[in-house]
PDB file of C-alpha atoms in Angstrom:
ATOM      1  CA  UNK A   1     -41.340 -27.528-105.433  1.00  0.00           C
ATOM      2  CA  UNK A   2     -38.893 -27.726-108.277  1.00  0.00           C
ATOM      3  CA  UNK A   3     -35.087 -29.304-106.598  1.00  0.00           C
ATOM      4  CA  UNK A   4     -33.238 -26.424-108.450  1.00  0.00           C
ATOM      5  CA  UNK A   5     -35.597 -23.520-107.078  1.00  0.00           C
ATOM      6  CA  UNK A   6     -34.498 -25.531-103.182  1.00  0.00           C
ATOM      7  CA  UNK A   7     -30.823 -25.277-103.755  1.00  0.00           C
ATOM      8  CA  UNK A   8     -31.462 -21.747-105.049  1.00  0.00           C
ATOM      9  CA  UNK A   9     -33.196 -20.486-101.558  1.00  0.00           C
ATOM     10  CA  UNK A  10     -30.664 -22.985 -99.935  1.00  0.00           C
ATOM     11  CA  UNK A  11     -28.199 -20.809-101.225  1.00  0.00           C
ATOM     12  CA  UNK A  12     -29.899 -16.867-100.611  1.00  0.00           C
ATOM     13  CA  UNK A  13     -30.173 -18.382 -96.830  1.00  0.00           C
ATOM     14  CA  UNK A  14     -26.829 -19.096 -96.339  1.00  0.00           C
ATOM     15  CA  UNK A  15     -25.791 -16.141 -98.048  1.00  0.00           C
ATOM     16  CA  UNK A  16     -28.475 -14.022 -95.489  1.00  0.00           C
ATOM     17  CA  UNK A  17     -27.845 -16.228 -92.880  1.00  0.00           C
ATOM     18  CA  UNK A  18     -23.559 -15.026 -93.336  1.00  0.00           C
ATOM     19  CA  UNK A  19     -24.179 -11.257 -92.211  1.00  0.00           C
ATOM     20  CA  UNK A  20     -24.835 -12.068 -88.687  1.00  0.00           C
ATOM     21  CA  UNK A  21     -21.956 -14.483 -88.660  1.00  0.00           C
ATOM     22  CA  UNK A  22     -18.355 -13.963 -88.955  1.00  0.00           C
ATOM     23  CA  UNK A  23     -15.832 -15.874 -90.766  1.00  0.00           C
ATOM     24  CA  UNK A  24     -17.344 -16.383 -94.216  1.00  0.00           C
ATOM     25  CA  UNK A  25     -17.713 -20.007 -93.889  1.00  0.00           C
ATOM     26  CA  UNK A  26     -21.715 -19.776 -94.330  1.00  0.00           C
ATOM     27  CA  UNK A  27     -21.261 -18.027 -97.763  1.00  0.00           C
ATOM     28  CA  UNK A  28     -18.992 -20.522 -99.177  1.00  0.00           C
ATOM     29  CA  UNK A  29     -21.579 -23.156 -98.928  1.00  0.00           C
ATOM     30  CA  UNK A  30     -24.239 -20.895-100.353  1.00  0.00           C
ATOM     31  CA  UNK A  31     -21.673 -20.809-103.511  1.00  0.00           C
ATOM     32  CA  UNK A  32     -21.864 -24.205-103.175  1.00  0.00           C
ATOM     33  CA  UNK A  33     -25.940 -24.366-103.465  1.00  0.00           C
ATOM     34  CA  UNK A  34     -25.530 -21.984-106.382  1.00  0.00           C
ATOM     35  CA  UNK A  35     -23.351 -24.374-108.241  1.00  0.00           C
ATOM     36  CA  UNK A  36     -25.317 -27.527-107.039  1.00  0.00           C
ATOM     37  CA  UNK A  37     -28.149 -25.739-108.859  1.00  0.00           C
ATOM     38  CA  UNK A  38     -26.450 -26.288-112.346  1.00  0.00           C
ATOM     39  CA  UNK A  39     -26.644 -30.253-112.699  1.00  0.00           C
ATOM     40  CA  UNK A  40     -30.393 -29.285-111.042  1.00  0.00           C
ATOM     41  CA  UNK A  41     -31.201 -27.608-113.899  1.00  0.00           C
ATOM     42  CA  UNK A  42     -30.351 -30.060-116.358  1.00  0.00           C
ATOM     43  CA  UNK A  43     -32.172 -32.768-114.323  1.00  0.00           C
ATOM     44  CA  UNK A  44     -29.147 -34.578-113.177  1.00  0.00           C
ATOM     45  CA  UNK A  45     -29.908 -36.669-109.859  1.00  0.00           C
ATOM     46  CA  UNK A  46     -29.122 -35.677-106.766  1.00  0.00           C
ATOM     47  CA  UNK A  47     -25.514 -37.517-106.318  1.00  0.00           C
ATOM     48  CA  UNK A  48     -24.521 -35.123-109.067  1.00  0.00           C
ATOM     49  CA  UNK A  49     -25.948 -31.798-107.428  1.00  0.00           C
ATOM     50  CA  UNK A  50     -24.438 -32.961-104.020  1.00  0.00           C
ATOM     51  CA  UNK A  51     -21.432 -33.653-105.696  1.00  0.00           C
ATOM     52  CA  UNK A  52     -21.199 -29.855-107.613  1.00  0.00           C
ATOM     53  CA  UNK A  53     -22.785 -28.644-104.137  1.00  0.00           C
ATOM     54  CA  UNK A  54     -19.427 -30.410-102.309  1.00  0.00           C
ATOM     55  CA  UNK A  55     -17.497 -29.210-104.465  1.00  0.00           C
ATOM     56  CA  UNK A  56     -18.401 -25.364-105.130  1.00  0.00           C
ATOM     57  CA  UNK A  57     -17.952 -25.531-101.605  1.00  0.00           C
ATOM     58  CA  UNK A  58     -14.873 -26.604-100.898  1.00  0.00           C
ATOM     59  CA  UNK A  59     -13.422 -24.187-103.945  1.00  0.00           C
ATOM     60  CA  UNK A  60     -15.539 -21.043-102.625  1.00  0.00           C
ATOM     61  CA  UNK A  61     -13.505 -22.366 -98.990  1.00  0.00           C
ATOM     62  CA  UNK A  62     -10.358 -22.502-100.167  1.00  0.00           C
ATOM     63  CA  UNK A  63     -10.246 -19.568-103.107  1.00  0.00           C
ATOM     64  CA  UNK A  64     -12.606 -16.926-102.200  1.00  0.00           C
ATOM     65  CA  UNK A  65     -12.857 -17.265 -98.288  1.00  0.00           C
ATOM     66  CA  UNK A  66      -9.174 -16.021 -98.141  1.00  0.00           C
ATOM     67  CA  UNK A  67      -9.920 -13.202-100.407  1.00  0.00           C
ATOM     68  CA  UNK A  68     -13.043 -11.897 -98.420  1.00  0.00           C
ATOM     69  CA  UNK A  69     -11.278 -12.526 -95.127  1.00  0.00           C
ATOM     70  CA  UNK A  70      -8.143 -10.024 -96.914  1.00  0.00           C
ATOM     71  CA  UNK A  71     -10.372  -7.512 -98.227  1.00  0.00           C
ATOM     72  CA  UNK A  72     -13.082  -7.320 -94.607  1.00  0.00           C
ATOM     73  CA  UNK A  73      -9.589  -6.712 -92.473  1.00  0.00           C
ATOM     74  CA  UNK A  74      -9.268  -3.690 -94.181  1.00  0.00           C
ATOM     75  CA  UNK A  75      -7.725  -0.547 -91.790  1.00  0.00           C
ATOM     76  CA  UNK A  76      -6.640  -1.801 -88.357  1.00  0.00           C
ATOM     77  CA  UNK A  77      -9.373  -0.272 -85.408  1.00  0.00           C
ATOM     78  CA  UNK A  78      -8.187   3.003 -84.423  1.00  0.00           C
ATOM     79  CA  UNK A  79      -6.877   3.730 -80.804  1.00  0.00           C
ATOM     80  CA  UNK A  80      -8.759   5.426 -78.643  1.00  0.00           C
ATOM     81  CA  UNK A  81      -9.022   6.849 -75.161  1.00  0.00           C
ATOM     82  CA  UNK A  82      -5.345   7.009 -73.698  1.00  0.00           C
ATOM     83  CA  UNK A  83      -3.717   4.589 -75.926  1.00  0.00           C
ATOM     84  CA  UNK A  84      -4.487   7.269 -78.818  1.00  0.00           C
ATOM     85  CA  UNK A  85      -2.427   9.431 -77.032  1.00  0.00           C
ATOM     86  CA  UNK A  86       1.012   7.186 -77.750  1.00  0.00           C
ATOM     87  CA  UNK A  87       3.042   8.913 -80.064  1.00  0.00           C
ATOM     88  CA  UNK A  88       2.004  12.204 -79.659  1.00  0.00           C
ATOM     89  CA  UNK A  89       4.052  15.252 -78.683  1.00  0.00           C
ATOM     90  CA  UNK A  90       2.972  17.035 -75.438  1.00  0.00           C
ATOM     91  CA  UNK A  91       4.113  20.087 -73.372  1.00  0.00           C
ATOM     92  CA  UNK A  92       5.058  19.889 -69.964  1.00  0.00           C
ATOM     93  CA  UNK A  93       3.317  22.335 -67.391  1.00  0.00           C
ATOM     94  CA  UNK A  94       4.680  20.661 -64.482  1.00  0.00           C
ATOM     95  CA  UNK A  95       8.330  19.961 -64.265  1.00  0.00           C
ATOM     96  CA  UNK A  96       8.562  16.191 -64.928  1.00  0.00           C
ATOM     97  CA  UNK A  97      10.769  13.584 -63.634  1.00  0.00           C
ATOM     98  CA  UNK A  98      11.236  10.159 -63.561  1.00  0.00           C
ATOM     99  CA  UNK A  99      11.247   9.499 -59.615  1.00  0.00           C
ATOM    100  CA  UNK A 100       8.357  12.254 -58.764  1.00  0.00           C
ATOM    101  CA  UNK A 101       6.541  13.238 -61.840  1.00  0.00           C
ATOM    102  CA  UNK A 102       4.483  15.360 -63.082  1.00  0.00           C
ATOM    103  CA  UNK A 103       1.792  16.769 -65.721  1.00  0.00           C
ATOM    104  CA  UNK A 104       1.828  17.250 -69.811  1.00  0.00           C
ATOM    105  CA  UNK A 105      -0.942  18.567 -71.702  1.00  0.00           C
ATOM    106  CA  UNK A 106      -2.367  17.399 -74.957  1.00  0.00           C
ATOM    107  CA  UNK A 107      -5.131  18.575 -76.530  1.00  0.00           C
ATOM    108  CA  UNK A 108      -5.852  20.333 -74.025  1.00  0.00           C
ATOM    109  CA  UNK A 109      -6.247  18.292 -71.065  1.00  0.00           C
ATOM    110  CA  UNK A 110      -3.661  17.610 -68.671  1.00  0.00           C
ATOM    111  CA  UNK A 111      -2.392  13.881 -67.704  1.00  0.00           C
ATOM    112  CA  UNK A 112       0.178  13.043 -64.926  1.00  0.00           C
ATOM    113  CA  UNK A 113       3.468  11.896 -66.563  1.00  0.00           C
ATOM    114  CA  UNK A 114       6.824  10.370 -65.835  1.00  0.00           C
ATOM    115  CA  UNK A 115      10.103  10.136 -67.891  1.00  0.00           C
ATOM    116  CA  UNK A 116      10.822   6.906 -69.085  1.00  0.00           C
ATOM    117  CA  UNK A 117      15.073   7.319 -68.666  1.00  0.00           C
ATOM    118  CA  UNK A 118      16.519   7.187 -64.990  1.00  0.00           C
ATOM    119  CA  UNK A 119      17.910  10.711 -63.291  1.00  0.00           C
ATOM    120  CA  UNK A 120      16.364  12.840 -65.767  1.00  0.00           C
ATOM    121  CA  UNK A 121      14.268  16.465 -64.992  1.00  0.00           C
ATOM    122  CA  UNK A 122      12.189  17.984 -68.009  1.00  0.00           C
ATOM    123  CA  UNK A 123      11.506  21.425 -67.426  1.00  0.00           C
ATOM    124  CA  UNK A 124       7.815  23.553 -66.868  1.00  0.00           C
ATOM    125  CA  UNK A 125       7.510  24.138 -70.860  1.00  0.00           C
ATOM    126  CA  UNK A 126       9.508  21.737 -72.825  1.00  0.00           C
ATOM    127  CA  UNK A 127       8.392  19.231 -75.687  1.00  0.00           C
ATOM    128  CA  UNK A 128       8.299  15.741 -75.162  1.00  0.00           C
ATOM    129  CA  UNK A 129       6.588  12.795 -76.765  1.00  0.00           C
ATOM    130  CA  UNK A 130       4.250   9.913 -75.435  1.00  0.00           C
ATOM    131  CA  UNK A 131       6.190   6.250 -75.617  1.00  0.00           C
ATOM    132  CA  UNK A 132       3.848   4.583 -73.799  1.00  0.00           C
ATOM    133  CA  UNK A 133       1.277   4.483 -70.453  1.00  0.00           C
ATOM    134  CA  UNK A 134       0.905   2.586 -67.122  1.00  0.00           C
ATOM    135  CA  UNK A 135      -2.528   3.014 -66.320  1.00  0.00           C
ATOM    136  CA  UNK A 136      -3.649   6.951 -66.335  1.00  0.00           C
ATOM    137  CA  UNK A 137       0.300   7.910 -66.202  1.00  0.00           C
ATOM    138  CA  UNK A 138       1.942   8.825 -69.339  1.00  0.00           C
ATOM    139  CA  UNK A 139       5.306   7.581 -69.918  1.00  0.00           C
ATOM    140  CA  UNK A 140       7.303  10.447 -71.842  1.00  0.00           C
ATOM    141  CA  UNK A 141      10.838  11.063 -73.343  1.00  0.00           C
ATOM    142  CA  UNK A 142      12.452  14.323 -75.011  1.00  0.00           C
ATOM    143  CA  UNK A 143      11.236  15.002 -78.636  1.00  0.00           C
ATOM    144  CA  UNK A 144      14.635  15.715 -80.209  1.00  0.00           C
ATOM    145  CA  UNK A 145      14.514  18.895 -82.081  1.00  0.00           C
ATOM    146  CA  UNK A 146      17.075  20.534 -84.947  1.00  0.00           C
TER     147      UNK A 146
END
């Protein structure tokens, strides 16, 4: 088998072998088989294809591994279950306090709350927006309206 048709598959095996793996590492050194194929090509020996295949490498780790990593981030992972809820505005349907309680609705479903300032009573019907949640409980403040 011809040496530049083995860095060749070397290369579209690493580059398969890199979709069940994370981190892009795997793919860098199939850019490096790809580049080791060049001096292969022109018959070169093999200290001059390791060298191109050591060296594609290292380049494709330091210059495009970054780049992929950047662009696969993409959109953070959307919240679900209660922690979607944070930030949202809800409206009480039992009087809520921050000693005894009570329950918002969003959405239409109903979750037990509690005000997050001390000494304060939100009355059956007024506005008030998720900060944050302790367990199943909703921690809630006053939206501020104009």
């Amino acid at each position: 088998m011809n040496v530049t048709l083995i860095w060749f598959i070397a290369g579209l095996l690493l580059l398969v072998a890199e979709i069940v793996t994370p981190g892009f590492v795997l793919a860098c050194f199939g850019v490096g088989c790809f580049v080791a194929t060049i001096p292969a090509l022109f018959d070169l020996g093999i200290v001059w294809q390791v060298l191109a295949f050591a060296v594609g490498s290292l380049l494709s780790l330091f210059l495009l591994r970054p780049l992929l990593q950047r662009f696969s981030r993409g959109k953070a992972p959307a919240s679900t279950g209660i922690d979607a809820l944070i930030g949202k505005e809800a409206r009480v349907v039992r009087m809520v306090s921050s000693r005894k309680g009570g329950r918002v609705a969003i959405d239409g479903d109903e979750w037990p709350a509690v005000v997050a300032q001390e000494d304060t009573v939100l009355p059956e019907g007024s506005l008030v927006k998720v900060v944050a949640n302790d367990s199943i409980v909703l921690i809630v403040e006053p939206t501020t309206s104009f």
